[in-house]
Structures are given as structure tokens and as C-alpha cells.
CSV table of C-alpha atoms and ligand atoms in Angstrom, one decimal:
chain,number,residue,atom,x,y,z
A,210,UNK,CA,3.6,-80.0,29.4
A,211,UNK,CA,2.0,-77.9,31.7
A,212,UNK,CA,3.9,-75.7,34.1
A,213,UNK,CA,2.1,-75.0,37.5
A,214,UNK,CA,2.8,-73.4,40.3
A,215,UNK,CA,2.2,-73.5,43.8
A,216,UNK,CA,1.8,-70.5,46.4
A,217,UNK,CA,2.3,-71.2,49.9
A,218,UNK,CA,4.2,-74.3,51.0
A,219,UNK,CA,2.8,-75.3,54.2
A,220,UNK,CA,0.2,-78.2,54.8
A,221,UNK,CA,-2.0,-77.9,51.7
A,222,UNK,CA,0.5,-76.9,49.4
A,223,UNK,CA,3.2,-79.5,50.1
A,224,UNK,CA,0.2,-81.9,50.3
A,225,UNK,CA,-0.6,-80.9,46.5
A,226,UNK,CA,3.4,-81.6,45.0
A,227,UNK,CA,3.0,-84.5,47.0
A,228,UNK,CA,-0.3,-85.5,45.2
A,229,UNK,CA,1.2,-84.6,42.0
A,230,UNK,CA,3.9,-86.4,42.3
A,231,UNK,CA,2.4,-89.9,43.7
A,232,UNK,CA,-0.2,-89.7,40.9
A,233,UNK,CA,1.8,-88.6,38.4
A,234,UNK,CA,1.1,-91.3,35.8
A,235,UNK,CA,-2.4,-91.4,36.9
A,236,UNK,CA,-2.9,-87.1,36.0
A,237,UNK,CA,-0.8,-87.6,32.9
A,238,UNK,CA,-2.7,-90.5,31.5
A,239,UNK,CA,-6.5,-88.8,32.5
A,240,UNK,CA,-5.8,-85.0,31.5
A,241,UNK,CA,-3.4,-85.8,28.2
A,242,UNK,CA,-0.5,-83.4,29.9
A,243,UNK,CA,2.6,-83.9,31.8
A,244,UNK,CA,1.6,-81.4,35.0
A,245,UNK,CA,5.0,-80.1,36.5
A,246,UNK,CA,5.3,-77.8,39.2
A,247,UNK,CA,7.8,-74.8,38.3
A,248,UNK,CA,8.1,-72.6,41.5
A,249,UNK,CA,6.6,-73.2,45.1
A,250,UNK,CA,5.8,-69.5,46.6
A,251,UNK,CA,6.8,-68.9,50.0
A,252,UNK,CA,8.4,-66.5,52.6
A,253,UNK,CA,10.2,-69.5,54.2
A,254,UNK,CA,13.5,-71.3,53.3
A,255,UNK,CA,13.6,-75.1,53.1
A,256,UNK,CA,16.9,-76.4,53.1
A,257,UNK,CA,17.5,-80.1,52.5
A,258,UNK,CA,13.5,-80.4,51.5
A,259,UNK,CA,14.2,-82.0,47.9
A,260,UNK,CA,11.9,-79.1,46.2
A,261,UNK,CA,14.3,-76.5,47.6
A,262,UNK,CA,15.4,-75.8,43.7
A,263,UNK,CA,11.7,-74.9,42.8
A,264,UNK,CA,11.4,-72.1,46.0
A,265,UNK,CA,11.1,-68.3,45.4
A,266,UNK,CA,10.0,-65.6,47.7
A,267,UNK,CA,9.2,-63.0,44.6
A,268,UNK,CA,5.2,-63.7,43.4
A,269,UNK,CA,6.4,-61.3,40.1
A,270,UNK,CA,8.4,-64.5,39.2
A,271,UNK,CA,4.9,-66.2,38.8
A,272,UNK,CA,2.8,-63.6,37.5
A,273,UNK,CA,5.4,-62.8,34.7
A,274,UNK,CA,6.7,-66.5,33.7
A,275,UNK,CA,3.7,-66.9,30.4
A,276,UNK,CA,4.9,-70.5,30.7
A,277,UNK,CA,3.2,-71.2,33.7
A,278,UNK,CA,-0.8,-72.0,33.2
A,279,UNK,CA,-2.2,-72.9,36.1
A,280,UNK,CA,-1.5,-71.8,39.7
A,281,UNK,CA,-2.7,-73.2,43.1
A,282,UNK,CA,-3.1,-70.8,45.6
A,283,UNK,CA,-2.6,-72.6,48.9
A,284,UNK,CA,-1.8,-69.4,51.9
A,285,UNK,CA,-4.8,-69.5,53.2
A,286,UNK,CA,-5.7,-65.9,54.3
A,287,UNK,CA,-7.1,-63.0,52.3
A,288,UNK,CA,-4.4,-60.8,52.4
A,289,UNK,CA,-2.1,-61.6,50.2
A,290,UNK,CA,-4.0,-64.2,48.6
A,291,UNK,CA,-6.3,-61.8,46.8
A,292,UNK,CA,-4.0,-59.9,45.4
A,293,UNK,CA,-2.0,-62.6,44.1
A,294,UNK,CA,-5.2,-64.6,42.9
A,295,UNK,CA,-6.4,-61.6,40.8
A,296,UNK,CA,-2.6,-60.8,39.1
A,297,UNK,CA,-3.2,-64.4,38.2
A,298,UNK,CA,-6.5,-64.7,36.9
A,299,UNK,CA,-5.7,-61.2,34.6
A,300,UNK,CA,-2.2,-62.6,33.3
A,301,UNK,CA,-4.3,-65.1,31.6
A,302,UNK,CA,-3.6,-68.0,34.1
A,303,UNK,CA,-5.7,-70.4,35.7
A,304,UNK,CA,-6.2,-70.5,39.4
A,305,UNK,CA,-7.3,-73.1,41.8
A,306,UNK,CA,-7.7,-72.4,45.4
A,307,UNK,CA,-7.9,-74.2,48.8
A,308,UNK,CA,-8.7,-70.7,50.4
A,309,UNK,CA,-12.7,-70.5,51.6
A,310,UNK,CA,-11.1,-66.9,53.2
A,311,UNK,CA,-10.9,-65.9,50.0
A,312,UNK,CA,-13.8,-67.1,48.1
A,313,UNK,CA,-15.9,-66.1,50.4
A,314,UNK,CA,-14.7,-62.6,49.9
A,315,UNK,CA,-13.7,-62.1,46.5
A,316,UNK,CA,-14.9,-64.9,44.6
A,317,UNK,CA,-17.6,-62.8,42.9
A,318,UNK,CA,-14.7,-60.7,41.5
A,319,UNK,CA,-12.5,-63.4,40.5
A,320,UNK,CA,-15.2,-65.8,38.8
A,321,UNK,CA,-16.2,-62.7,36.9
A,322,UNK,CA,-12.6,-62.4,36.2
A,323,UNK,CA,-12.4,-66.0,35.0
A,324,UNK,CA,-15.0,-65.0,33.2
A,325,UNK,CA,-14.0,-62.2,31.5
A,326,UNK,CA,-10.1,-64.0,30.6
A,327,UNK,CA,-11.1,-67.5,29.7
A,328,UNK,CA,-9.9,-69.0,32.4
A,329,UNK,CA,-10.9,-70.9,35.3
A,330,UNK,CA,-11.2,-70.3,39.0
A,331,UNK,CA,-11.5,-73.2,41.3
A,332,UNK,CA,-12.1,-73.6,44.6
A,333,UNK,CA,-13.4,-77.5,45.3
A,334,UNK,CA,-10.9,-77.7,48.1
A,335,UNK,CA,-12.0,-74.9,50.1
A,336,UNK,CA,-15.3,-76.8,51.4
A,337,UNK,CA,-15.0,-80.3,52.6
A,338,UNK,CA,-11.5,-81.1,52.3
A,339,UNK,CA,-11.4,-84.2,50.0
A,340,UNK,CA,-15.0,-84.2,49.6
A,341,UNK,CA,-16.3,-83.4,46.6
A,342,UNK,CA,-19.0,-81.1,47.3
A,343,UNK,CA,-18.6,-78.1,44.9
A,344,UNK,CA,-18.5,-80.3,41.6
A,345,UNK,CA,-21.0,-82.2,42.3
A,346,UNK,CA,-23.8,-78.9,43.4
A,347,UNK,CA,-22.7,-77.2,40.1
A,348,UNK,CA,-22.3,-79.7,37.6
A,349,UNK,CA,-24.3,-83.6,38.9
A,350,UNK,CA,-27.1,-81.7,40.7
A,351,UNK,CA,-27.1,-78.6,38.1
A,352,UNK,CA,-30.8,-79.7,37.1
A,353,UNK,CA,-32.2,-79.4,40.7
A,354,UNK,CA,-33.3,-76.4,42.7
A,355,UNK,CA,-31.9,-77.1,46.1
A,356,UNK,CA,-34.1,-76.7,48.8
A,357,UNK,CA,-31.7,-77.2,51.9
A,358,UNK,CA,-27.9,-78.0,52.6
A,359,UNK,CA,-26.6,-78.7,55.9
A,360,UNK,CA,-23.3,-79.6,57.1
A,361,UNK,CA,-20.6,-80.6,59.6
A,362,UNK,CA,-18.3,-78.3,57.7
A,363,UNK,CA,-15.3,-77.6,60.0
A,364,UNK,CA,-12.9,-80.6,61.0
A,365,UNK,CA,-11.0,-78.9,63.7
A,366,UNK,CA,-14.5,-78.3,65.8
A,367,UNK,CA,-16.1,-81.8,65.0
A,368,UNK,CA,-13.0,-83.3,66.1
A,369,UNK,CA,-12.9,-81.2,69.4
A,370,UNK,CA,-16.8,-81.5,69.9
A,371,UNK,CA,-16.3,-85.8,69.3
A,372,UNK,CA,-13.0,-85.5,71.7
A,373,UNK,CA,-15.1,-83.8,74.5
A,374,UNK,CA,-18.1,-85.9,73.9
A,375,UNK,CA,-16.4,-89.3,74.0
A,376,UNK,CA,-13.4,-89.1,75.9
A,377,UNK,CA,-14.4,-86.3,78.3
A,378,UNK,CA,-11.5,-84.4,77.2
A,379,UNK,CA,-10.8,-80.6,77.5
A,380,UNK,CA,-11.4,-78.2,74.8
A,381,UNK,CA,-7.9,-76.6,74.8
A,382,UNK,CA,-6.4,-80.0,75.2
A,383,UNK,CA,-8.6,-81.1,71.9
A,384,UNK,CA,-7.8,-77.9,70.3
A,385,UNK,CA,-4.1,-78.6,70.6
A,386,UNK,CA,-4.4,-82.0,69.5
A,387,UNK,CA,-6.3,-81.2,66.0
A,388,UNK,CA,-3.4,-78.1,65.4
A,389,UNK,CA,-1.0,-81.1,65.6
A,390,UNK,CA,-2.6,-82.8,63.5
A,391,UNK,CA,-2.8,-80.2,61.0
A,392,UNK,CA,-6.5,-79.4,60.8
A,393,UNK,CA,-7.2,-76.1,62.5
A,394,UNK,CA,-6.3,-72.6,60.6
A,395,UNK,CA,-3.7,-70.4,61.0
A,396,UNK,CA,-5.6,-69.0,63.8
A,397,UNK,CA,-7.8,-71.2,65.3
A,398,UNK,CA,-10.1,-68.8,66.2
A,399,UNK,CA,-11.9,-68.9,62.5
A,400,UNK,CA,-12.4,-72.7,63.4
A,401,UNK,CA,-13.8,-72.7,67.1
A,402,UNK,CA,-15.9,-69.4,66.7
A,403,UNK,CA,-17.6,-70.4,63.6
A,404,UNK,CA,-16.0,-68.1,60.7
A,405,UNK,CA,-14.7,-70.7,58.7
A,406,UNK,CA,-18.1,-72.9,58.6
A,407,UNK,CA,-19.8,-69.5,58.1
A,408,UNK,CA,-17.7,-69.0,55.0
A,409,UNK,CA,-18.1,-72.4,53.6
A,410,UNK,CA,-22.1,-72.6,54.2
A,411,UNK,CA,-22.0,-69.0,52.5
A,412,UNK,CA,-20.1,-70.4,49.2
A,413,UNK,CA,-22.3,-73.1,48.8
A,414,UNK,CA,-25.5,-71.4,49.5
A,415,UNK,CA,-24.0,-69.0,46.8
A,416,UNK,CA,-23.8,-72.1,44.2
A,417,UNK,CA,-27.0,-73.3,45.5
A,418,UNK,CA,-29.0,-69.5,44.6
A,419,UNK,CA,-26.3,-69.1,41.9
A,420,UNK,CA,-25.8,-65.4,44.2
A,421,UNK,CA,-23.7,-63.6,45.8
A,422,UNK,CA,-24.1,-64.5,49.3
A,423,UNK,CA,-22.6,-62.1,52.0
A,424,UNK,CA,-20.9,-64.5,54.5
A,425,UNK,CA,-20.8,-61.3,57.2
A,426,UNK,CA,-24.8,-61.4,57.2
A,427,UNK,CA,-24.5,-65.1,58.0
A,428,UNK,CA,-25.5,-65.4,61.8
A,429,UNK,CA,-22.4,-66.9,63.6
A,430,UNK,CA,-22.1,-68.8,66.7
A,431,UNK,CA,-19.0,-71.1,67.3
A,432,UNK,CA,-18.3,-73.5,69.9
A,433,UNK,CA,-16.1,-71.9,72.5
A,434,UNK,CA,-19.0,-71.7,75.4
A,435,UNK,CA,-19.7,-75.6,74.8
A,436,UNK,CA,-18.9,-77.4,78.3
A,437,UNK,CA,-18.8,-81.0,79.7
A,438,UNK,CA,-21.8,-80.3,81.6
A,439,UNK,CA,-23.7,-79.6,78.3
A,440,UNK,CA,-22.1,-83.4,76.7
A,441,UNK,CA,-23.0,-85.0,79.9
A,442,UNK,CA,-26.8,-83.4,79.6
A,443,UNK,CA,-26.6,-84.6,75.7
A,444,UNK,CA,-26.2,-88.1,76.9
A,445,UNK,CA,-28.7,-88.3,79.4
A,446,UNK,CA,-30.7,-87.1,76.7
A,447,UNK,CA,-29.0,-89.7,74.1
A,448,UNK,CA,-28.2,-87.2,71.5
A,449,UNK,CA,-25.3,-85.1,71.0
A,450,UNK,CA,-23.6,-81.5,70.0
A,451,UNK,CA,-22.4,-80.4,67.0
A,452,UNK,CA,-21.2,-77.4,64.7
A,453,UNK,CA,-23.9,-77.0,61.7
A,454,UNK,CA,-23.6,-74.7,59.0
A,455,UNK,CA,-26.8,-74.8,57.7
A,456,UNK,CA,-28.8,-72.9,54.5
A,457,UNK,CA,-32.4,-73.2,53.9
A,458,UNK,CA,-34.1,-71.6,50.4
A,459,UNK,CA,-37.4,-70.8,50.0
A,460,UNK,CA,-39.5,-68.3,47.5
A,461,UNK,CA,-36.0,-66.8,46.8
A,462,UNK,CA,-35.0,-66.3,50.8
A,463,UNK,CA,-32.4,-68.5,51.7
A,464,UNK,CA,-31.9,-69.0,55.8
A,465,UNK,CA,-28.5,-69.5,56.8
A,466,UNK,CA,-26.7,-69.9,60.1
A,467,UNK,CA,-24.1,-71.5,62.0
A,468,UNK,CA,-24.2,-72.5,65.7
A,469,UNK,CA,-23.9,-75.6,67.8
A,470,UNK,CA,-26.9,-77.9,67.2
A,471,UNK,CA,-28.1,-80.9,69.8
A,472,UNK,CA,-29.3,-83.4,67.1
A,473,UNK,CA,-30.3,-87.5,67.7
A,474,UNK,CA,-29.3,-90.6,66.4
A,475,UNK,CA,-32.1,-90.3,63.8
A,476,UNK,CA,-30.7,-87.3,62.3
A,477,UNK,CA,-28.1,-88.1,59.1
A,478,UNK,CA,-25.3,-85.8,60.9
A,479,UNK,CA,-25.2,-87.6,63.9
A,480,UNK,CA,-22.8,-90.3,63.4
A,481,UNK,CA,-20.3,-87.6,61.9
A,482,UNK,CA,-17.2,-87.9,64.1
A,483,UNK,CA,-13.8,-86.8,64.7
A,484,UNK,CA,-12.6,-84.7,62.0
A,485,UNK,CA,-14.8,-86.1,59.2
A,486,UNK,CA,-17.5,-83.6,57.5
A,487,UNK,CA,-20.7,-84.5,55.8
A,488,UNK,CA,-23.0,-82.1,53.8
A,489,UNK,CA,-26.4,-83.1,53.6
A,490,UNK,CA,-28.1,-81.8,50.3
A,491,UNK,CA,-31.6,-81.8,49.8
A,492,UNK,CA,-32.9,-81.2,45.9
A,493,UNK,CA,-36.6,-80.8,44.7
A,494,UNK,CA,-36.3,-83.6,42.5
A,495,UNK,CA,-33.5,-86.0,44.1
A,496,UNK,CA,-34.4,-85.8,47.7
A,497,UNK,CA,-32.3,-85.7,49.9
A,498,UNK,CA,-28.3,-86.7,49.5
A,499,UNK,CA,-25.5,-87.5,51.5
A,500,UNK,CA,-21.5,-85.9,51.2
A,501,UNK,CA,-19.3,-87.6,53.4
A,502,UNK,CA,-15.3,-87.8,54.2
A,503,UNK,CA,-12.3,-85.9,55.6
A,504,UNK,CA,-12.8,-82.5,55.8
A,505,UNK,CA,-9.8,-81.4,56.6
A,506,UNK,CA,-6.1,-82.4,56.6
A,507,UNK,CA,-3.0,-82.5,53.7
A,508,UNK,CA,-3.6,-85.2,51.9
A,509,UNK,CA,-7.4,-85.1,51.4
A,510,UNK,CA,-7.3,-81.0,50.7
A,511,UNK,CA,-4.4,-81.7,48.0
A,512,UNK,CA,-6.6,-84.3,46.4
A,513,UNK,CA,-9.3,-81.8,45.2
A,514,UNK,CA,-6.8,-79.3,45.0
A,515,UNK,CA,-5.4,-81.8,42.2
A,516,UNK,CA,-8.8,-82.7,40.7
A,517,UNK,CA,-8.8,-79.0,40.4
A,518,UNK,CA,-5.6,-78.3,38.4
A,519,UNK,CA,-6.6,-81.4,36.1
A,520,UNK,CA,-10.0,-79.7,35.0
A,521,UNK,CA,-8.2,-76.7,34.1
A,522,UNK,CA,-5.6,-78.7,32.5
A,523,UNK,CA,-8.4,-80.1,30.0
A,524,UNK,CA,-9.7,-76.7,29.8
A,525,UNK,CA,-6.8,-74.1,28.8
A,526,UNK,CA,-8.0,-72.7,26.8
A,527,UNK,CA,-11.8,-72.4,27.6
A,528,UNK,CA,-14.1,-71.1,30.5
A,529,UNK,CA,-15.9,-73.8,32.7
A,530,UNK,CA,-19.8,-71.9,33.5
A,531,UNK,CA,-19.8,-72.4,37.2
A,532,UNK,CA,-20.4,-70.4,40.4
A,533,UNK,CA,-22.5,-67.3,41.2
A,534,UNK,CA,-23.8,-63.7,39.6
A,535,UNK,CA,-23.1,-60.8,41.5
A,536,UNK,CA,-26.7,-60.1,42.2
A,537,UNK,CA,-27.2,-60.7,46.1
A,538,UNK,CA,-28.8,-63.4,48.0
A,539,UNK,CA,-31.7,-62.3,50.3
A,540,UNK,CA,-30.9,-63.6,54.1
A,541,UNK,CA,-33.8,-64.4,56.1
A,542,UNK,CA,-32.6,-62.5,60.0
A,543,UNK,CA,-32.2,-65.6,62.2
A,544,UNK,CA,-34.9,-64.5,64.5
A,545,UNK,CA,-36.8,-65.7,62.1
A,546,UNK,CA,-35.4,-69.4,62.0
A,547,UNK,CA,-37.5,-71.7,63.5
A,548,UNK,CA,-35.2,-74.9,66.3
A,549,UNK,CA,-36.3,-76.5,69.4
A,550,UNK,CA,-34.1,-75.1,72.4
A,551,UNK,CA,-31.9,-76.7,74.9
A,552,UNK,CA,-31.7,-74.9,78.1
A,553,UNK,CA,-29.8,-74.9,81.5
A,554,UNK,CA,-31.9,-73.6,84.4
A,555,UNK,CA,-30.1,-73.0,87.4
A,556,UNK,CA,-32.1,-74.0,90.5
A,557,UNK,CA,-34.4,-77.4,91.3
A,558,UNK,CA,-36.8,-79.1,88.7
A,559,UNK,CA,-39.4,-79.8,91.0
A,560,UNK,CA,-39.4,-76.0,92.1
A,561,UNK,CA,-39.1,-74.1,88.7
A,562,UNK,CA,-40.0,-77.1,86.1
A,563,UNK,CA,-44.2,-76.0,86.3
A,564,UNK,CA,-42.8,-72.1,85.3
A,565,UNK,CA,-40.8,-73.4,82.4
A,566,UNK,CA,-43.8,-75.4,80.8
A,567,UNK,CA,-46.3,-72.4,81.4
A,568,UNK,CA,-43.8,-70.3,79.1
A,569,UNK,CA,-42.5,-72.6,77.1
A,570,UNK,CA,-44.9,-75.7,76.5
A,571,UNK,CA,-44.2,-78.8,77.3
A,572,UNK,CA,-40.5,-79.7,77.4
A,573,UNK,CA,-38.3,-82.6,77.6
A,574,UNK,CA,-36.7,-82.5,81.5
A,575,UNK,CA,-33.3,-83.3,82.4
A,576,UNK,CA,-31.4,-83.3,85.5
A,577,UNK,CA,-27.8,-84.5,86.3
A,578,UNK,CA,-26.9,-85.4,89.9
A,579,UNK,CA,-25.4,-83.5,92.0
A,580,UNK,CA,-26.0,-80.3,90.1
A,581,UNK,CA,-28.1,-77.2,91.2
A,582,UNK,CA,-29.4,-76.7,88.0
A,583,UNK,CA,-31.7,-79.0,85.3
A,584,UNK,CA,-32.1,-78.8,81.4
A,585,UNK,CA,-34.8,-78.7,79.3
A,586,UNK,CA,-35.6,-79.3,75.7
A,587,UNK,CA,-38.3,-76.8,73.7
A,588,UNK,CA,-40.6,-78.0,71.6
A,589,UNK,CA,-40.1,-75.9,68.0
A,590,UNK,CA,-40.3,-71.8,67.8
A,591,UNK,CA,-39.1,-68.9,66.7
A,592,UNK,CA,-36.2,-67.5,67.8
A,593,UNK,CA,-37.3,-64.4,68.6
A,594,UNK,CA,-40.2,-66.2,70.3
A,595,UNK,CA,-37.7,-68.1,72.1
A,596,UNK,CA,-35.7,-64.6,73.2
A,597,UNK,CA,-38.9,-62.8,74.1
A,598,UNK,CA,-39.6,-66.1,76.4
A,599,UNK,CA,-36.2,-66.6,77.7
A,600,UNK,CA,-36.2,-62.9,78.7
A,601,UNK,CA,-37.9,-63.4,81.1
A,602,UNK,CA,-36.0,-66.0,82.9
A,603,UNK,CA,-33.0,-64.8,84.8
A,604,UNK,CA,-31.6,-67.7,85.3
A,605,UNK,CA,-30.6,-69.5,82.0
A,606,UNK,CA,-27.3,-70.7,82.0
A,607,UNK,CA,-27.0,-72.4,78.6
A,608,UNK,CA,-28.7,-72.1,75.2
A,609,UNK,CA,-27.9,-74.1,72.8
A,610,UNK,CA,-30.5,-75.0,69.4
A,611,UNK,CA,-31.7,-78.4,69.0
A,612,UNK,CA,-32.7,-80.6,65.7
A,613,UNK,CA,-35.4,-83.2,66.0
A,614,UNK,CA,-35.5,-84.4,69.6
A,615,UNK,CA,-39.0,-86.3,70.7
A,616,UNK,CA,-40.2,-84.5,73.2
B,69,HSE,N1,-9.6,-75.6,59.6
B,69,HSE,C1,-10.4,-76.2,58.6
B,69,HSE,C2,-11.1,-77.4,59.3
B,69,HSE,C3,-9.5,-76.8,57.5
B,69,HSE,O1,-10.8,-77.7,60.4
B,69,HSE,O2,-12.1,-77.9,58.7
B,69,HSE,C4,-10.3,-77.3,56.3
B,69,HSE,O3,-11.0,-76.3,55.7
């Protein structure tokens, strides 16, 4: 038998001793072992939940029981997750983590850890949800260099961006709605301004250049200045808006960013709604491949969680190669990155339209009625090309980076 336990007890953590549990037979049968869950970690009291018996508020408990092997970290947070992850890891347990806060941050450390002990450290759940993602980049696709990955990697946003977009609705009122629900963070903020799809484009980029990558150089924009005048503009234009972590590698560079991006049907994000993710992964052998399914939410996050804890149940005693040196990843600076623009003019068209074009090229027009303002769409440049250009215009209103768009 193996003796596991769980540290926090909210969402993802009650989602994975519900996982166990249902699939009991299933995890007994495929890993060999009986997988119980000893103690459940957390500040809180539960009275009258029926693992009330297995509480305790003390991590020491944990870290000093030698009977327990493998232990899911499920807080969320750096602080005290780190802490508690790296006791683990050097007390000769296993540790499998939901926590992209964390791996982001220390996972360098606490792979080399693993390392170092024997031992495995596990993150599948903390990109995608139920997706398997990280599996599948370090072990299918270990043969390929991988040229590209981009993603819809944040449920909380694509479900706010799809409410706003189909229904018209408000962003606080969608925000509120995906909390409910049980997708957005802790603090929300990580989810609507970008940090948490930064974090999860910067572990996989990591796995992808098998480097460190430093998720604070990561150019961030989240979604908070995204209005219904911009979805109304998106479908006059037939395409629509959404939050793209995105990592390009080339001659040892990789490009990374995160920001809202107007893409078309044609594009293989496009159809990506509510609070679904996809990662699209481009090898130089296998082309280009598709991830898809829920991203976020309890019962999809406990199921890797649980693929997780049965891969270090078949491997107790042995070290799984996987993840990232602690050399670090070159960034290319965004200015750099190369996107068509979408941009809000205030003013008429017919007066200002001929000004725009001189700068910019020809553009793709837009105008919505009743509205002292129109749109345009770039053709592709630079972004500093694009800054230098829009510098010189006092009177953008909107920016916001566009994928293929036929102009
Ligand atoms: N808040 C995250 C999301 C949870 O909305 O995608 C899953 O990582």
C-alpha cells in the first residue's frame, strides 16, 4: 500500500480524494498498489465532511510520517507551497503538484532536487487542467525539436472572453460567474491580467528548450482593457479575441509572450470556447499538433493530479528524466515579435483613413455605427515598428495584436 497525502483541501485537492476514491479499482489494478490517502493538509476545519478523520493543520505530521510516499501539493500559491514541496522532496518523498505558481518559480530547484533524492516531481496538472500536455512534450514528442507552442492556457479568461463575445455579457459579471464555478485563482487577478498563462507558457517553453525559462521576462498583457466595442469590431470583422500564451524557438532564442490576440476562423484556436484550453504544438518532424479539453475545474485538474501520483507509484523507487537544466533560456524582447495590429482610431474613416494607410500600409477598415471612431487591421510588423508608427498618432484608442487576418 501506498500512503499519500494531500496538502490543501479546497477545489483541486478534494477533487483528487475524490478521483482516488471513484477510481480506486481502476489505480489499484494499473499501478500494482493500493493508493490511500493518510492526512489532508489544511488550515480549515471540516466537520461532517466524511474525510474529517484524515485532517491536520501541522505539515511536520507529513514531513515526518516515512510511511507516507507520495504527496500532492494542491494550495496553490508559492508561499507556503515551496517550503512544504522542498521538506518533501528532501525527506525522500515524492511530490506531485497542481501549482503552475510554483513551478514556475522553483521548479529548477525542486526537479534538481528530485534529482538529486530519487524521487519524482510532477507537475502535469499545473498546465491544461485535464489535458495532458506535459507528458506528452517530455516523453511522446521527446524525439522532436519543437519549433512553436501556442495556447489558450487560462480557463477563467477564455470563458470570460467567450461570455463577452457571445452573449454580450459584462466582464465582472463573467468573472463572477467562472469563480462560481470554480475556475479562476485565489485571486483572480493572476487569471485576468495574464500571470497565470505567463507561468504556464514559461514551463512549457522550459520543457520545450529543456531550460530554465524566467516567467518575469515573459512580456505580459492580460485582458482587463478588453471591451464590447472591441467584440463588436471582431465581428464585423468575423474573427474573434482571445488570451494566447505563445513561445516561438529559433537558433536557440525562444519568443514568448502573452496578450490578447484577434485571430479567424482559419486559425486552430479559434473554435476554443468557454473554459476549454487547447495547446497547439508545432515539432520539426510531426508538424503541427493539437491539445485540447478542460483547462481548468476539480474534476479534470484531479485527474492528472492522479495520473501523476500513479507514475510515481510505479516509480518509488527510481527518478523519471524529465523537465529542464538550470542553464537559462534566451528571450527574444517583444519588440522584436513580429503580429498584424488591430487599432481604434477615434475620429471619421473617410477623414483620417488615407493618414493611417500612408503610415501603416494598407489596412483592413472597419467602422461600427453610430460611433466616432473606426478600426483598422495592420498588415504584419514589428512591434517596435508598430510603436514607432503608432507614436505618432494621438488618437489610438485600442491596440490589440492580431493572428492571420486577410487583409
Ligand atoms: N485559474 C486557472 C484557469 C486554473 O482559469 O485556467 C487552472 O490552471
Amino acid at each position: 500500500m501506498i500512503q499519500v497525502a494531500v496538502m490543501g483541501y479546497g477545489t483541486i485537492g478534494s477533487g483528487v480524494v475524490e478521483v482516488l476514491e471513484t477510481n480506486r479499482e481502476r489505480i489499484r489494478r494499473k499501478t500494482g498498489h493500493e493508493i490511500a490517502v493518510r492526512y489532508i493538509l489544511d488550515l480549515r476545519e471540516f466537520p461532517g465532511d466524511p474525510h474529517e478523520a484524515l485532517i491536520v493543520h501541522d505539515f511536520s505530521v507529513i514531513e515526518k510520517d516515512e510511511e507516507v510516499g507520495i504527496v500532492v501539493e494542491a494550495m496553490g500559491g508559492v508561499n507556503p507551497a515551496y517550503a512544504f514541496a522542498k521538506a518533501c522532496l528532501l525527506a525522500g518523498k515524492h511530490v506531485v503538484t497542481s501549482n503552475k505558481a510554483l513551478v514556475a518559480a522553483h521548479g529548477t530547484e525542486l526537479l534538481r532536487i528530485a534529482g538529486e533524492k530519487h524521487r519524482n516531481f510532477l507537475f502535469e496538472a499545473s498546465v491544461g487542467g485535464g489535458i495532458p500536455i506535459i507528458r506528452p512534450l517530455t516523453q511522446a514528442l521527446a524525439g522532436e525539436e519543437i519549433l512553436e507552442i501556442s495556447g489558450i492556457l487560462n480557463g477563467t479568461t477564455n470563458y470570460i472572453l467567450t461570455k463577452m463575445d457571445r452573449e454580450g455579457q459584462a466582464f465582472e459579471e463573467a468573472l463572477t460567474k467562472a469563480q462560481e464555478l470554480g475556475y479562476a485563482e485565489r485571486n483572480p487577478e493572476a487569471d485576468v491580467e495574464g500571470y497565470d498563462t505567463c507561468r504556464k507558457i514559461s514551463i512549457l517553453t522550459a520543457l520545450a528548450a529543456e531550460r530554465e525559462v524566467n516567467y518575469e521576462e515573459v512580456s505580459t498583457e492580460g485582458i482587463t482593457h478588453i471591451t464590447d466595442t472591441d467584440f463588436r469590431y471582431a465581428k464585423e470583422l468575423g474573427t474573434s479575441i482571445k488570451l494566447f500564451g505563445s513561445s516561438r524557438m529559433e537558433n536557440g532564442r525562444a519568443s514568448v509572450f502573452v496578450c490578447p490576440m484577434m485571430i479567424g476562423p482559419d486559425h486552430p484556436l479559434y473554435s476554443v470556447s468557454d473554459v476549454y484550453n487547447a495547446v497547439m504544438v508545432r515539432g520539426n518532424m510531426v508538424g503541427t499538433l493539437m491539445f485540447y479539453g478542460s483547462g481548468a475545474g476539480k474534476l479534470p485538474t484531479a485527474s492528472a493530479v492522479a495520473a501523476d501520483i500513479m507514475e510515481a507509484a510505479c516509480h518509488m523507487e527510481d527518478h523519471i528524466p524529465m523537465g529542464w537544466s538550470d542553464e537559462k533560456q534566451v528571450l527574444s524582447p517583444m519588440k522584436e515579435q513580429r503580429f498584424r495590429y488591430f487599432i481604434r482610431f477615434s475620429g471619421s474613416a473617410s477623414e483620417k483613413l488615407p493618414d493611417v494607410e500612408a503610415a501603416f500600409g494598407k489596412v483592413r477598415a472597419a467602422e461600427l455605427p453610430g460611433l466616432d471612431e473606426f478600426a483598422v487591421v495592420t498588415g504584419e510588423m514589428t512591434e517596435s515598428r508598430y510603436q514607432k508608427l503608432a507614436a505618432a498618432f494621438g488618437d489610438i484608442r485600442q491596440m490589440i495584436r492580431a493572428g492571420e487576418i486577410i487583409c
